[in-house]
Tab-separated table of C-alpha atoms and ligand atoms in Angstrom:
chain	number	residue	atom	x	y	z
A	25	MET	CA	-68.997	-73.989	8.962
A	26	ASN	CA	-71.901	-75.059	7.152
A	27	LYS	CA	-69.904	-77.248	4.853
A	28	ILE	CA	-70.712	-79.640	1.056
A	29	VAL	CA	-69.447	-83.261	1.890
A	30	LEU	CA	-69.534	-85.746	-0.448
A	31	ILE	CA	-69.661	-89.563	0.149
A	32	THR	CA	-68.583	-92.584	-2.008
A	33	GLY	CA	-70.397	-95.856	-0.907
A	34	ALA	CA	-72.947	-94.364	1.554
A	35	THR	CA	-75.472	-96.718	1.396
A	36	SER	CA	-73.673	-99.023	4.322
A	37	GLY	CA	-71.143	-99.133	7.041
A	38	ILE	CA	-68.710	-96.717	7.786
A	39	GLY	CA	-70.534	-94.320	4.491
A	40	LEU	CA	-73.958	-94.363	5.976
A	41	ALA	CA	-72.563	-93.935	9.666
A	42	CYS	CA	-70.476	-90.503	8.041
A	43	ALA	CA	-73.368	-89.631	6.850
A	44	ARG	CA	-75.062	-89.161	9.899
A	45	LYS	CA	-72.252	-87.338	11.817
A	46	PHE	CA	-71.822	-84.773	9.750
A	47	ALA	CA	-75.630	-84.628	8.689
A	48	GLU	CA	-75.153	-83.998	13.258
A	49	ASN	CA	-72.746	-82.004	12.112
A	50	GLY	CA	-74.573	-79.179	10.490
A	51	ASP	CA	-73.050	-79.797	7.315
A	52	ARG	CA	-75.276	-80.125	3.393
A	53	LEU	CA	-74.541	-83.569	1.781
A	54	ILE	CA	-74.313	-85.394	-1.014
A	55	LEU	CA	-74.228	-89.792	-0.820
A	56	THR	CA	-73.232	-92.122	-3.497
A	57	GLY	CA	-73.672	-95.419	-3.588
A	58	ARG	CA	-75.481	-98.025	-5.984
A	59	LYS	CA	-78.789	-99.240	-4.522
A	60	VAL	CA	-81.146	-96.753	-5.719
A	61	ASP	CA	-83.670	-97.741	-2.565
A	62	ARG	CA	-81.147	-97.807	0.153
A	63	LEU	CA	-79.746	-93.950	-0.793
A	64	ASN	CA	-83.933	-92.713	-0.865
A	65	ASP	CA	-84.183	-94.204	1.943
A	66	ILE	CA	-81.355	-93.003	3.940
A	67	GLN	CA	-82.047	-88.971	2.180
A	68	GLU	CA	-85.947	-89.189	4.028
A	69	GLU	CA	-84.328	-90.166	7.067
A	70	LEU	CA	-81.858	-87.057	7.345
A	71	SER	CA	-84.102	-84.645	5.084
A	72	ALA	CA	-86.371	-85.028	8.080
A	73	LYS	CA	-83.855	-84.078	10.536
A	74	GLY	CA	-83.799	-81.208	8.509
A	75	THR	CA	-80.512	-81.940	6.520
A	76	GLU	CA	-79.682	-80.742	2.739
A	77	VAL	CA	-80.043	-84.502	0.672
A	78	LYS	CA	-78.573	-84.880	-2.520
A	79	THR	CA	-78.340	-89.186	-4.164
A	80	LEU	CA	-75.999	-89.861	-6.618
A	81	VAL	CA	-75.793	-93.546	-8.463
A	82	PHE	CA	-73.133	-94.707	-10.387
A	83	ASP	CA	-70.795	-97.163	-9.363
A	84	VAL	CA	-67.819	-95.651	-8.367
A	85	ARG	CA	-65.342	-97.368	-11.214
A	86	ASP	CA	-68.095	-95.839	-14.579
A	87	ARG	CA	-66.114	-93.272	-14.913
A	88	GLU	CA	-68.776	-91.685	-17.349
A	89	LYS	CA	-71.479	-91.948	-15.321
A	90	ALA	CA	-69.312	-90.610	-12.364
A	91	GLU	CA	-68.351	-87.477	-14.456
A	92	LYS	CA	-71.992	-87.404	-15.846
A	93	CYS	CA	-73.880	-87.388	-12.388
A	94	LEU	CA	-71.740	-85.111	-10.984
A	95	SER	CA	-71.067	-82.698	-14.125
A	96	GLU	CA	-75.676	-82.427	-13.434
A	97	LEU	CA	-75.169	-81.132	-9.579
A	98	PRO	CA	-77.481	-78.078	-9.492
A	99	LYS	CA	-74.716	-74.904	-8.994
A	100	GLU	CA	-75.258	-74.576	-5.990
A	101	TRP	CA	-74.167	-78.208	-5.477
A	102	GLN	CA	-71.001	-77.829	-7.398
A	103	GLU	CA	-68.315	-76.604	-4.452
A	104	ILE	CA	-67.236	-80.040	-2.895
A	105	ASP	CA	-66.112	-79.421	-0.049
A	106	VAL	CA	-65.670	-82.669	1.238
A	107	LEU	CA	-64.489	-85.379	-0.412
A	108	VAL	CA	-64.862	-88.395	1.311
A	109	ASN	CA	-63.456	-91.119	-0.639
A	110	ASN	CA	-65.252	-94.253	1.574
A	111	ALA	CA	-67.170	-97.155	-1.441
A	112	GLY	CA	-64.580	-99.725	-1.407
A	113	LEU	CA	-64.945	-104.056	-0.782
A	114	ALA	CA	-62.477	-106.531	-0.253
A	115	LEU	CA	-63.616	-110.106	-1.631
A	116	GLY	CA	-62.147	-113.612	-0.053
A	117	LEU	CA	-58.861	-114.492	2.542
A	118	GLU	CA	-57.210	-116.484	0.361
A	119	PRO	CA	-53.316	-117.661	-1.055
A	120	GLU	CA	-52.215	-114.732	-3.506
A	121	TYR	CA	-51.277	-117.702	-5.940
A	122	ALA	CA	-55.350	-119.328	-5.958
A	123	GLY	CA	-56.909	-116.232	-5.759
A	124	SER	CA	-59.732	-115.201	-8.237
A	125	PHE	CA	-58.653	-112.762	-10.462
A	126	GLU	CA	-62.317	-111.949	-10.973
A	127	ASP	CA	-61.967	-110.505	-7.210
A	128	TRP	CA	-58.995	-109.001	-7.825
A	129	GLU	CA	-60.453	-106.978	-10.201
A	130	THR	CA	-63.147	-106.049	-8.353
A	131	MET	CA	-61.011	-104.208	-5.659
A	132	ILE	CA	-58.321	-103.170	-7.483
A	133	ASP	CA	-61.267	-101.161	-9.607
A	134	THR	CA	-63.191	-100.262	-6.860
A	135	ASN	CA	-60.516	-99.533	-3.801
A	136	ILE	CA	-57.535	-97.638	-6.275
A	137	LYS	CA	-58.871	-96.717	-9.710
A	138	GLY	CA	-62.481	-95.376	-8.458
A	139	LEU	CA	-60.770	-93.924	-5.362
A	140	LEU	CA	-58.329	-91.767	-8.358
A	141	THR	CA	-61.442	-91.379	-10.623
A	142	MET	CA	-64.074	-89.342	-8.116
A	143	THR	CA	-60.199	-87.372	-6.653
A	144	ARG	CA	-60.119	-86.207	-10.698
A	145	LEU	CA	-63.538	-85.571	-11.464
A	146	ILE	CA	-63.717	-82.726	-7.876
A	147	VAL	CA	-60.054	-81.908	-7.003
A	148	PRO	CA	-59.888	-79.912	-9.727
A	149	GLY	CA	-62.362	-77.376	-7.766
A	150	MET	CA	-61.036	-77.756	-4.683
A	151	VAL	CA	-57.874	-76.684	-6.208
A	152	GLU	CA	-59.178	-73.697	-7.843
A	153	ARG	CA	-61.291	-72.278	-5.146
A	154	ASP	CA	-58.266	-73.135	-3.037
A	155	ARG	CA	-60.238	-75.211	-0.671
A	156	GLY	CA	-61.178	-78.472	-0.451
A	157	HIS	CA	-60.296	-81.892	2.353
A	158	ILE	CA	-60.448	-85.097	0.966
A	159	ILE	CA	-60.971	-87.902	3.368
A	160	ASN	CA	-59.346	-91.370	2.421
A	161	ILE	CA	-60.715	-94.913	3.465
A	162	GLY	CA	-57.648	-96.616	3.189
A	163	SER	CA	-57.354	-99.166	6.047
A	164	VAL	CA	-54.954	-101.302	8.453
A	165	ALA	CA	-54.689	-103.484	5.899
A	166	GLY	CA	-53.094	-101.032	4.229
A	167	ASP	CA	-49.901	-100.747	7.048
A	168	ALA	CA	-48.862	-104.092	6.307
A	169	ALA	CA	-49.583	-107.681	4.616
A	170	TYR	CA	-51.822	-110.495	6.429
A	171	ALA	CA	-52.773	-113.562	6.571
A	172	GLY	CA	-54.503	-113.695	2.708
A	173	GLY	CA	-54.639	-109.742	2.242
A	174	ASN	CA	-51.958	-109.940	-0.354
A	175	VAL	CA	-54.726	-108.193	-2.865
A	176	TYR	CA	-57.222	-106.277	-1.171
A	177	CYS	CA	-54.422	-105.459	1.444
A	178	ALA	CA	-52.383	-103.717	-1.613
A	179	THR	CA	-55.383	-101.482	-2.754
A	180	LYS	CA	-55.224	-99.911	0.636
A	181	ALA	CA	-50.908	-99.458	0.554
A	182	ALA	CA	-51.905	-97.710	-2.829
A	183	VAL	CA	-55.253	-95.857	-0.785
A	184	LYS	CA	-52.083	-94.644	1.682
A	185	ALA	CA	-49.361	-93.984	-2.187
A	186	LEU	CA	-52.018	-92.261	-3.326
A	187	SER	CA	-53.602	-90.403	0.293
A	188	ASP	CA	-49.821	-89.242	0.577
A	189	GLY	CA	-49.391	-88.138	-3.764
A	190	LEU	CA	-52.430	-86.224	-3.152
A	191	ARG	CA	-51.075	-84.531	0.091
A	192	ILE	CA	-47.506	-83.802	-1.952
A	193	ASP	CA	-49.347	-82.097	-5.434
A	194	VAL	CA	-50.849	-80.125	-3.607
A	195	ALA	CA	-49.281	-78.636	-0.013
A	196	ASN	CA	-49.421	-75.622	-2.070
A	197	THR	CA	-52.755	-74.531	-1.586
A	198	ALA	CA	-55.246	-74.463	1.482
A	199	ILE	CA	-56.652	-78.934	1.006
A	200	ARG	CA	-56.105	-80.900	3.306
A	201	VAL	CA	-55.343	-84.568	2.230
A	202	THR	CA	-56.478	-86.814	5.044
A	203	ASN	CA	-56.180	-91.337	4.758
A	204	LEU	CA	-58.133	-93.094	7.744
A	205	LYS	CA	-56.701	-96.537	8.767
A	206	PRO	CA	-59.906	-99.093	9.843
A	207	GLY	CA	-59.191	-101.980	12.004
A	208	LEU	CA	-62.023	-104.241	13.135
A	209	VAL	CA	-65.210	-102.204	12.313
A	210	GLU	CA	-67.983	-104.916	12.063
A	211	THR	CA	-70.238	-103.218	9.221
A	212	ASN	CA	-70.972	-105.571	6.158
A	213	PHE	CA	-67.011	-106.026	5.260
A	214	SER	CA	-66.623	-109.103	5.237
A	215	ASN	CA	-70.456	-110.554	4.402
A	216	THR	CA	-69.564	-109.407	1.345
A	217	ARG	CA	-65.615	-109.937	1.748
A	218	PHE	CA	-67.250	-114.163	2.234
A	219	HIS	CA	-69.986	-113.690	-0.667
A	220	GLY	CA	-72.705	-113.480	1.524
A	221	ASP	CA	-71.898	-116.538	4.539
A	222	ASP	CA	-72.981	-114.678	6.913
A	223	GLU	CA	-71.605	-117.695	9.710
A	224	ARG	CA	-68.218	-116.987	8.610
A	225	ALA	CA	-68.651	-112.490	8.329
A	226	ALA	CA	-70.300	-113.146	12.760
A	227	ASN	CA	-66.428	-115.274	13.334
A	228	VAL	CA	-64.241	-112.608	11.990
A	229	TYR	CA	-65.927	-109.899	14.940
A	230	LYS	CA	-66.468	-112.716	17.506
A	231	GLY	CA	-64.523	-112.572	21.195
A	232	ILE	CA	-63.393	-108.993	20.733
A	233	LYS	CA	-65.540	-106.383	20.940
A	234	PRO	CA	-65.072	-104.367	16.922
A	235	LEU	CA	-65.188	-100.486	16.031
A	236	THR	CA	-68.515	-99.297	14.912
A	237	GLY	CA	-69.118	-97.082	11.868
A	238	ASP	CA	-69.330	-94.256	13.651
A	239	ASP	CA	-66.116	-94.672	15.833
A	240	ILE	CA	-65.000	-93.587	11.842
A	241	ALA	CA	-66.914	-91.219	11.334
A	242	ASP	CA	-66.567	-89.562	14.414
A	243	VAL	CA	-63.191	-88.622	13.503
A	244	ALA	CA	-64.185	-88.412	10.001
A	245	VAL	CA	-65.592	-85.602	11.298
A	246	TYR	CA	-63.398	-84.631	13.677
A	247	ALA	CA	-60.560	-84.160	10.820
A	248	ALA	CA	-63.341	-82.187	8.750
A	249	ASN	CA	-63.939	-79.592	11.220
A	250	ALA	CA	-59.929	-78.850	12.366
A	251	PRO	CA	-58.609	-75.609	12.340
A	252	ALA	CA	-57.666	-74.458	8.791
A	253	HIS	CA	-53.839	-74.756	9.880
A	254	VAL	CA	-54.987	-78.859	11.236
A	255	GLN	CA	-53.930	-80.979	8.384
A	256	ILE	CA	-54.902	-84.937	10.126
A	257	ALA	CA	-52.364	-86.472	7.329
A	258	GLU	CA	-53.122	-89.915	8.906
A	259	VAL	CA	-54.875	-91.581	11.524
A	260	LEU	CA	-54.866	-95.446	12.540
A	261	ILE	CA	-57.843	-96.442	14.994
A	262	LEU	CA	-57.659	-100.193	16.246
A	263	ALA	CA	-59.996	-101.618	18.205
A	264	THR	CA	-58.280	-101.934	21.686
A	265	HIS	CA	-57.585	-106.248	22.187
A	266	GLN	CA	-56.772	-105.563	17.721
A	267	ALA	CA	-52.596	-104.376	18.252
A	268	SER	CA	-52.147	-104.650	14.109
A	269	GLY	CA	-54.014	-106.610	11.218
A	270	SER	CA	-52.639	-109.824	11.749
A	271	VAL	CA	-52.795	-109.263	15.797
A	272	ILE	CA	-55.848	-110.034	17.503
A	273	VAL	CA	-56.750	-110.770	20.960
A	274	ARG	CA	-59.697	-112.722	21.097
A	275	LYS	CA	-61.524	-113.609	24.863
B	330	NDP	P1	-69.506	-102.398	4.124
B	330	NDP	O1	-69.997	-103.308	2.458
B	330	NDP	O2	-70.448	-102.138	5.348
B	330	NDP	O3	-69.875	-100.932	2.728
B	330	NDP	C1	-69.115	-100.268	2.006
B	330	NDP	C2	-69.651	-99.360	1.244
B	330	NDP	O4	-69.050	-99.361	-0.346
B	330	NDP	C3	-71.597	-99.919	0.522
B	330	NDP	O5	-71.877	-98.202	0.433
B	330	NDP	C4	-71.165	-100.217	-0.791
B	330	NDP	O6	-71.751	-100.286	-1.749
B	330	NDP	C5	-69.964	-99.350	-1.951
B	330	NDP	N1	-69.048	-99.788	-2.673
B	330	NDP	C6	-69.135	-101.317	-2.637
B	330	NDP	N2	-68.983	-101.161	-3.908
B	330	NDP	C7	-68.678	-100.007	-5.152
B	330	NDP	C8	-69.100	-99.389	-6.232
B	330	NDP	N3	-68.756	-100.537	-7.551
B	330	NDP	N4	-69.647	-98.216	-6.037
B	330	NDP	C9	-69.591	-97.464	-4.551
B	330	NDP	N5	-69.739	-98.283	-3.954
B	330	NDP	C10	-69.702	-99.775	-3.746
B	330	NDP	O7	-68.712	-101.668	4.212
B	330	NDP	P2	-67.667	-100.302	4.898
B	330	NDP	O8	-68.531	-99.865	5.077
B	330	NDP	O9	-66.321	-101.584	6.114
B	330	NDP	O10	-66.913	-100.377	4.038
B	330	NDP	C11	-66.373	-98.900	3.920
B	330	NDP	C12	-64.389	-98.663	3.434
B	330	NDP	O11	-63.781	-99.140	4.693
B	330	NDP	C13	-64.157	-100.198	2.006
B	330	NDP	O12	-63.582	-98.848	1.531
B	330	NDP	C14	-63.241	-100.685	2.948
B	330	NDP	O13	-62.636	-101.249	3.016
B	330	NDP	C15	-63.244	-99.403	4.281
B	330	NDP	N6	-62.433	-100.832	5.463
B	330	NDP	C16	-63.162	-101.384	6.554
B	330	NDP	C17	-63.085	-101.963	7.019
B	330	NDP	C18	-64.038	-103.020	7.980
B	330	NDP	O14	-63.583	-103.637	8.774
B	330	NDP	N7	-64.908	-102.677	7.726
B	330	NDP	C19	-61.930	-101.209	7.991
B	330	NDP	C20	-61.240	-100.462	6.936
B	330	NDP	C21	-61.384	-100.197	5.756
B	330	NDP	P3	-72.935	-101.523	-2.389
B	330	NDP	O15	-73.750	-101.789	-0.899
B	330	NDP	O16	-73.408	-100.863	-2.948
B	330	NDP	O17	-72.192	-102.576	-2.110
B	331	8X3	C1	-60.479	-103.823	7.162
B	331	8X3	C2	-59.941	-104.313	7.989
B	331	8X3	O1	-58.324	-106.629	8.716
B	331	8X3	O2	-59.860	-107.485	7.604
B	331	8X3	O3	-60.039	-102.752	5.760
B	331	8X3	O4	-57.993	-106.291	6.494
B	331	8X3	S1	-59.064	-105.837	8.134
C-alpha cells in the first residue's frame, strides 16, 4: 500500500538509501535534513521517477523548528505512516576520560534527543489513527561498547531502550516499532566521526567488504511492508567478516 514515509537525515548514507528504496516501493516521501541544496537535488531525482516528495529543512536538535515544519505540512501530508529516525552521528574515538564535551553534547542531542523529539511530535497522530511504524536506526554499537566508542555506543544503547520502551507503550495499538542495528556501513559516517580526515575514514573500511546504505534500506522497506500482524522488532545487520562491534576480520 502507498504510505507516507518521513525520513530524517535523508541527505546522505542510510537515510538517502532509504529515500530511494521507499520511492522504488511506491511510497510518498517527506525527506528532512539540514542541507537544502541536497534535499532539492534528491527531490528532483526522485520526482523525475514519479515519486511524490516533500522536503523539510530542519536540524533534529531544533525542537521548535521541527514542530513548526511538521505543523505546516499540507493536510494531505500530515498522516505519516512510517517515521524513519535515521539522523545521527559519531564524533571522535577518544577514550572516555579524554573526549570532547562538545562532541558528546552533539551526539547526545542528535542521536537521543533528536530522535525523541521526532517520536514525540509524530507518534501521537499514529496513536490517534491506530496506524503507523517507527523505524529507529540504532547500531551494533548499542549492543556492547568498543574501544573509544563510549558516548556514541551509549547513545545507540539509548536508541535500543527507547525503541523497546515505545514498543511497550504502543503495544495496545496497531503501531510497530523496529530497531535496525547496522554494523560497518560505508557512508559519510566515518568522515564525520574523524572531523573530515578522509584517509582515517577510509581506513575503517580497509580489508573488509562493508555494508552499503542500500543493504540497510532493504531491511527497512521489508519491515515496513511485513504483514500487519508481524512486527520486526530488532535486526542486527553485519558485514560477513564482522562478528561484533569490535571483532572485524580484515583480509
Ligand atoms: P551519514 O553521515 O552518511 O548520514 C548522516 C545523516 O544524518 C546526514 O544526512 C546528516 O545530515 C544527518 N544528520 C546528522 N546530524 C543531524 C542533525 N542534527 N539534524 C538533521 N540531520 C542530521 O551517516 P550514516 O548514513 O551512516 O548514518 C545514518 C544513521 O545510521 C546514524 O544514526 C548512524 O549513527 C547510524 N549508523 C551508521 C552506521 C555506519 O557504519 N555508517 C552503522 C550503524 C548505525 P548532514 O549532512 O546535514 O550532516
Ligand atoms: C556505526 C557502526 O561499528 O562504527 O554505528 O559503531 S560502528
